[in-house]
Coordinates of C-alpha atoms in Angstrom, one line a residue:
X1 CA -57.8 47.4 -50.0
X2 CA -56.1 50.4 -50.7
X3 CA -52.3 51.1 -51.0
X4 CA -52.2 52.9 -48.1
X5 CA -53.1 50.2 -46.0
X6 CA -51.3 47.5 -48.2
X7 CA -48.0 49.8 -47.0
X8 CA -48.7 49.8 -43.5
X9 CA -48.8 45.7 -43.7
X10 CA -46.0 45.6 -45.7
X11 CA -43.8 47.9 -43.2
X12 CA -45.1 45.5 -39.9
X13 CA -44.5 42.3 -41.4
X14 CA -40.7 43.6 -42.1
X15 CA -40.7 45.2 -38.8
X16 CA -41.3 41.7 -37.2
X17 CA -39.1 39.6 -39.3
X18 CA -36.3 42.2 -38.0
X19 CA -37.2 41.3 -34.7
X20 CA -37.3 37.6 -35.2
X21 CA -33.9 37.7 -36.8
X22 CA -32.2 39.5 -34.0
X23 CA -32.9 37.9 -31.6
X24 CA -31.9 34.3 -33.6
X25 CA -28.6 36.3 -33.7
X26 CA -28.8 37.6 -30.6
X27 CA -28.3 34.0 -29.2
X28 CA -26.2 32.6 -31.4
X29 CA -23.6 35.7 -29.9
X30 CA -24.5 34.3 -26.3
X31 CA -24.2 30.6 -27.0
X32 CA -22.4 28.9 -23.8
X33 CA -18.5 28.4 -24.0
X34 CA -18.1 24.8 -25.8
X35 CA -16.7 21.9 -23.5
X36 CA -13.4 20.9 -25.2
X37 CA -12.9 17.1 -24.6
X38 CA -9.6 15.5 -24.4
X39 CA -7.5 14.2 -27.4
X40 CA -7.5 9.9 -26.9
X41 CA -5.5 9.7 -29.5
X42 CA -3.0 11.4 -27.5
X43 CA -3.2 9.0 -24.4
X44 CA -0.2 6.5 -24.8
X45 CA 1.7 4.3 -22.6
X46 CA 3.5 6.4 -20.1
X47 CA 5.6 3.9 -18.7
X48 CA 8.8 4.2 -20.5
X49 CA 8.8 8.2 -20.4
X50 CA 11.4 9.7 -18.5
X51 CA 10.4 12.1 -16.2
X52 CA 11.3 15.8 -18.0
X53 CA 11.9 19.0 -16.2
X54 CA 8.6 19.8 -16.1
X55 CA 8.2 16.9 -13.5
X56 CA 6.1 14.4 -15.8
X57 CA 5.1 11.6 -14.0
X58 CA 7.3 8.5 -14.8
X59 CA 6.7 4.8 -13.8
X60 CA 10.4 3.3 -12.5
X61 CA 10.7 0.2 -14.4
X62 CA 11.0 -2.6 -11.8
X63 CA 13.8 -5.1 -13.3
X64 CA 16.4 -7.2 -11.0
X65 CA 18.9 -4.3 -11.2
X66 CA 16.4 -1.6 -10.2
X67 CA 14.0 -3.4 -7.5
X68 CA 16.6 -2.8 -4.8
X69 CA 16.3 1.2 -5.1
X70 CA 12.5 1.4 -5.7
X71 CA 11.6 -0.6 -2.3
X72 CA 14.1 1.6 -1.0
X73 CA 11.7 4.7 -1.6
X74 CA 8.9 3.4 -0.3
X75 CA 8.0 4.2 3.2
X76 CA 5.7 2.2 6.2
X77 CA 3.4 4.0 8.0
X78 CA 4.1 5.8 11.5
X79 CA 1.3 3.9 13.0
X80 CA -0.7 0.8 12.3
X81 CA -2.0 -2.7 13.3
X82 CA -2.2 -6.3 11.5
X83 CA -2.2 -9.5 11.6
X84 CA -0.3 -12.1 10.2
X85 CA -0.5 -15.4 9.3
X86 CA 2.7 -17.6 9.3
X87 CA 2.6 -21.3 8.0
X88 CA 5.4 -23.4 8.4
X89 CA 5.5 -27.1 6.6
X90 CA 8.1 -30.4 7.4
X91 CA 8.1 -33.5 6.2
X92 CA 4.8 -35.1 7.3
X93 CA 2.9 -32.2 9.0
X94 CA 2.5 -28.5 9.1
X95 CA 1.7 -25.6 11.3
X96 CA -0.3 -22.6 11.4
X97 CA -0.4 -19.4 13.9
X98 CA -0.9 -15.8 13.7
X99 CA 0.8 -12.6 15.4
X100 CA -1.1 -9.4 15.7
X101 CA 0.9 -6.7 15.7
X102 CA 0.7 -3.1 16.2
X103 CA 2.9 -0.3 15.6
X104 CA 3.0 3.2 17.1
X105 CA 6.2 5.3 16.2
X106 CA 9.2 3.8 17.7
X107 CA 7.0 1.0 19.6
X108 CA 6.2 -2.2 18.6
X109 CA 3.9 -4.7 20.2
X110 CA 3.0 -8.5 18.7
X111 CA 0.7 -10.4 20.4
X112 CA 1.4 -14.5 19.4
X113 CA 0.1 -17.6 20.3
X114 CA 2.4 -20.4 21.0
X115 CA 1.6 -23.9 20.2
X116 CA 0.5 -24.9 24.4
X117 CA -1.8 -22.0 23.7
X118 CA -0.6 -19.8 25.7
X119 CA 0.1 -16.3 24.2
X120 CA 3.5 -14.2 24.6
X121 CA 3.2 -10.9 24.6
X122 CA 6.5 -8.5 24.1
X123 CA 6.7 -4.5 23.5
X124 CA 10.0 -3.3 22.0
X125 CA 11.0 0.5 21.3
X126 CA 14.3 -1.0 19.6
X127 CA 16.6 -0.3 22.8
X128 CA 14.3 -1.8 25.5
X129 CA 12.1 -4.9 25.3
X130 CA 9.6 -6.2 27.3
X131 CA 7.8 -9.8 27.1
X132 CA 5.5 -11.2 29.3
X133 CA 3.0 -14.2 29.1
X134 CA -0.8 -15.1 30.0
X135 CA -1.3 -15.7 33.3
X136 CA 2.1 -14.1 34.5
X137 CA 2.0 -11.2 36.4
X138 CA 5.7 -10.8 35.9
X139 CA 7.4 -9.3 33.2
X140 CA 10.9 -9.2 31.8
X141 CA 12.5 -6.2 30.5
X142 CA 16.0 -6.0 29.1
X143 CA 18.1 -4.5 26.4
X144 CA 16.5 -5.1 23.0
X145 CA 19.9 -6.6 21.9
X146 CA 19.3 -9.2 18.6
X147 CA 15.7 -8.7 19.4
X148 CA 14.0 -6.5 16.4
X149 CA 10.2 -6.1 15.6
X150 CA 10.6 -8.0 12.7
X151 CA 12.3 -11.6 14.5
X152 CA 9.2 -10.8 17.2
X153 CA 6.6 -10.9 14.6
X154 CA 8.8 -13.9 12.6
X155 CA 8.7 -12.6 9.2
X156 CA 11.9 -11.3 6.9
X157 CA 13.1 -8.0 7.5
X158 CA 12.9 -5.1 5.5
X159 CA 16.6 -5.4 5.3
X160 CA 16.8 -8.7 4.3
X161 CA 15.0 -7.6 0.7
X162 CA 17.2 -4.7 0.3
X163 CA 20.8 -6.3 1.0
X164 CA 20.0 -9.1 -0.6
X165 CA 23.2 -9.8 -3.6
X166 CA 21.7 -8.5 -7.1
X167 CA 23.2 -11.2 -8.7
X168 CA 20.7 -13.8 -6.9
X169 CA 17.9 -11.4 -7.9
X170 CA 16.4 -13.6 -11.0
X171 CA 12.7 -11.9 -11.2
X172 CA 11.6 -8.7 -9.9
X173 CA 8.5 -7.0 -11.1
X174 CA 4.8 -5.3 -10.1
X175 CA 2.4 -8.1 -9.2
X176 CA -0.9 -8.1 -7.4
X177 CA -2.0 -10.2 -4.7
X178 CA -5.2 -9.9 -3.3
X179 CA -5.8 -6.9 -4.9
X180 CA -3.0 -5.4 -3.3
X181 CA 0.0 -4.4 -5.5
X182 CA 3.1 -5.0 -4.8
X183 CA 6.5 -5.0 -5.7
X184 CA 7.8 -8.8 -6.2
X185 CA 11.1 -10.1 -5.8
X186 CA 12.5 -13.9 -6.0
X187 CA 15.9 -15.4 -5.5
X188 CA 17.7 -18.0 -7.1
X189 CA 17.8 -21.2 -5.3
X190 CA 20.5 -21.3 -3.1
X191 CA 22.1 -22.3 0.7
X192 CA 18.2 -21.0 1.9
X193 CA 16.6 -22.4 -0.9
X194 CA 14.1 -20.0 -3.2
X195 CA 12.9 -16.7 -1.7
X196 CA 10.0 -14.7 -2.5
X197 CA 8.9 -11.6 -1.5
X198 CA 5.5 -9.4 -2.2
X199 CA 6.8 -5.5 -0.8
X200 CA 3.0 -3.4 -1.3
X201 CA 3.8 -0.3 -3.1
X202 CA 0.8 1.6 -1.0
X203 CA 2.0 1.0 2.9
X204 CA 5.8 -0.3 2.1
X205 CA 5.0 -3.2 4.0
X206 CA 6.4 -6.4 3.5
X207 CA 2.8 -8.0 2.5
X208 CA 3.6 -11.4 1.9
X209 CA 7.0 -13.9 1.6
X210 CA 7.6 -17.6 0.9
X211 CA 10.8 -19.8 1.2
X212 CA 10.9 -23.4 -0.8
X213 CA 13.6 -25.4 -0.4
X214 CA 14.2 -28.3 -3.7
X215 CA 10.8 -26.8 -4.8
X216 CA 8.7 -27.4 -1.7
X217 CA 7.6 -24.5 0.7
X218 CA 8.5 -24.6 3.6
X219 CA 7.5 -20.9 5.0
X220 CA 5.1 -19.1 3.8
X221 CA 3.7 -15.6 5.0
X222 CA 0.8 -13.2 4.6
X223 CA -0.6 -10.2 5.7
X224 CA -2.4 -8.5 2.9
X225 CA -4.7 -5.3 5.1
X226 CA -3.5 -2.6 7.1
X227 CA -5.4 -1.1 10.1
X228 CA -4.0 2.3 10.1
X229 CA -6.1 2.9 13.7
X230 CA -4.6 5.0 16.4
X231 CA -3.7 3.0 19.0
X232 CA -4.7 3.5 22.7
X233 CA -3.0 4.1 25.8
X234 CA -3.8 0.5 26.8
X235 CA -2.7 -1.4 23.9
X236 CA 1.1 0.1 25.2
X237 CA 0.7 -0.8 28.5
X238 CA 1.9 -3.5 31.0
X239 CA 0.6 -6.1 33.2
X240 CA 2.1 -3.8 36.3
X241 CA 0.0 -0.8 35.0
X242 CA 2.8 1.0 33.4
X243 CA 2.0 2.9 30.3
X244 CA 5.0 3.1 27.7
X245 CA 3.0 5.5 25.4
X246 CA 1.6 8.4 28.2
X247 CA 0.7 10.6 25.2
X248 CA -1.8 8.6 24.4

């Protein structure tokens, strides 16, 4: 082979070993942009971090002192329907029933079932009330005077929780119940016995409450789901026809 051609081999094989190295280059320059994962050694217990200026979340510490102010915050839904179940115990026997309620702005309506079976109906707006029975056509209507939508549905009232003396207050902290979380606060014993009360953090509703009384229970309530359902123009009406609600 002569050195002529020996050159031209020589010059081709460079050539393509340029080519090969370029383009190896090439994509190293036009590698995609690296996916930075978090630090976990910088995750750490947030809970007793103030919130800064630069509005970083804080968890309020839920103590006797504080528990007051943080189910103050919370709010209940404008509109919503449950039911709850109410036990009641006495020496020697106990009794069960359950109120449905439903809530729709400033109306309130609690359908309950008395012990003869028969079930009372009532619809209060806080200034007018109306109850009614089944079976009765007739229905009475009056000022909503020491009637509340709380005493119709026969649990504690919001207010009850929050006025209650702080120095009673012997244990307040986050609990769970039924996988709902709530805020929990119990009483020393006292002229109405023990109290205990399960506020849920997520609807502000009081979810469940019980009262002992020398260490035995003697109420006990629970309603631990929310229906958060519209309600219909039916559910706010009376026996006569009349509908409270005519937006609906």
């Amino acid at each position: 082979m002569d050195k002529r051609r020996m050159n031209h081999i020589t010059v081709g094989f460079i050539v393509v070993m340029a080519l090969v190295i370029a383009v190896m280059f090439g994509n190293n320059l036009r590698r995609p942009p690296q996916v930075v994962l978090p630090d976990t050694a910088a995750t750490g217990d947030q809970s007793d971090q103030a919130e800064d200026d630069a509005g970083t979340l804080s968890l309020v510490q839920v103590t006797p002192e504080t528990v007051q102010t943080a189910i103050a915050t919370l709010s209940r839904p404008e509109q919503y329907r449950r039911t709850i179940t109410i036990e009641q115990f006495w020496d020697g026997g106990s009794g069960t029933y359950e109120v449905s309620v439903l809530v729709y702005g400033p109306w309130t309506r609690t359908d309950r079932t008395l012990p003869d079976g028969r079930a009372r109906h009532t619809i209060t707006d806080g200034k007018t009330t109306y109850i009614w029975y089944d079976g009765d056509s007739a229905v009475y209507s009056g000022p909503s005077a020491g009637i509340t939508a709380d005493n119709e549905q026969t649990i504690p009232t919001y207010e009850d929780v929050l006025d209650l003396p702080k120095e009673i207050i012997v244990q307040a902290d986050y609990r769970t119940i039924s996988d709902a979380n709530c805020i929990y606060v119990e009483t020393e014993e006292g002229q109405d016995g023990v109290l205990r009360y399960w506020v849920s953090v997520e609807t502000g509703l009081l979810a469940a409450a019980e009262r002992l009384v020398d260490g035995e229970t003697v109420y006990r309530m629970g309603a631990l789901t929310v229906d958060l359902t519209a309600p219909t123009a039916a559910d706010l009406t009376l026996p006569d026809g009349t509908v409270l609600a005519p937006e609906l």
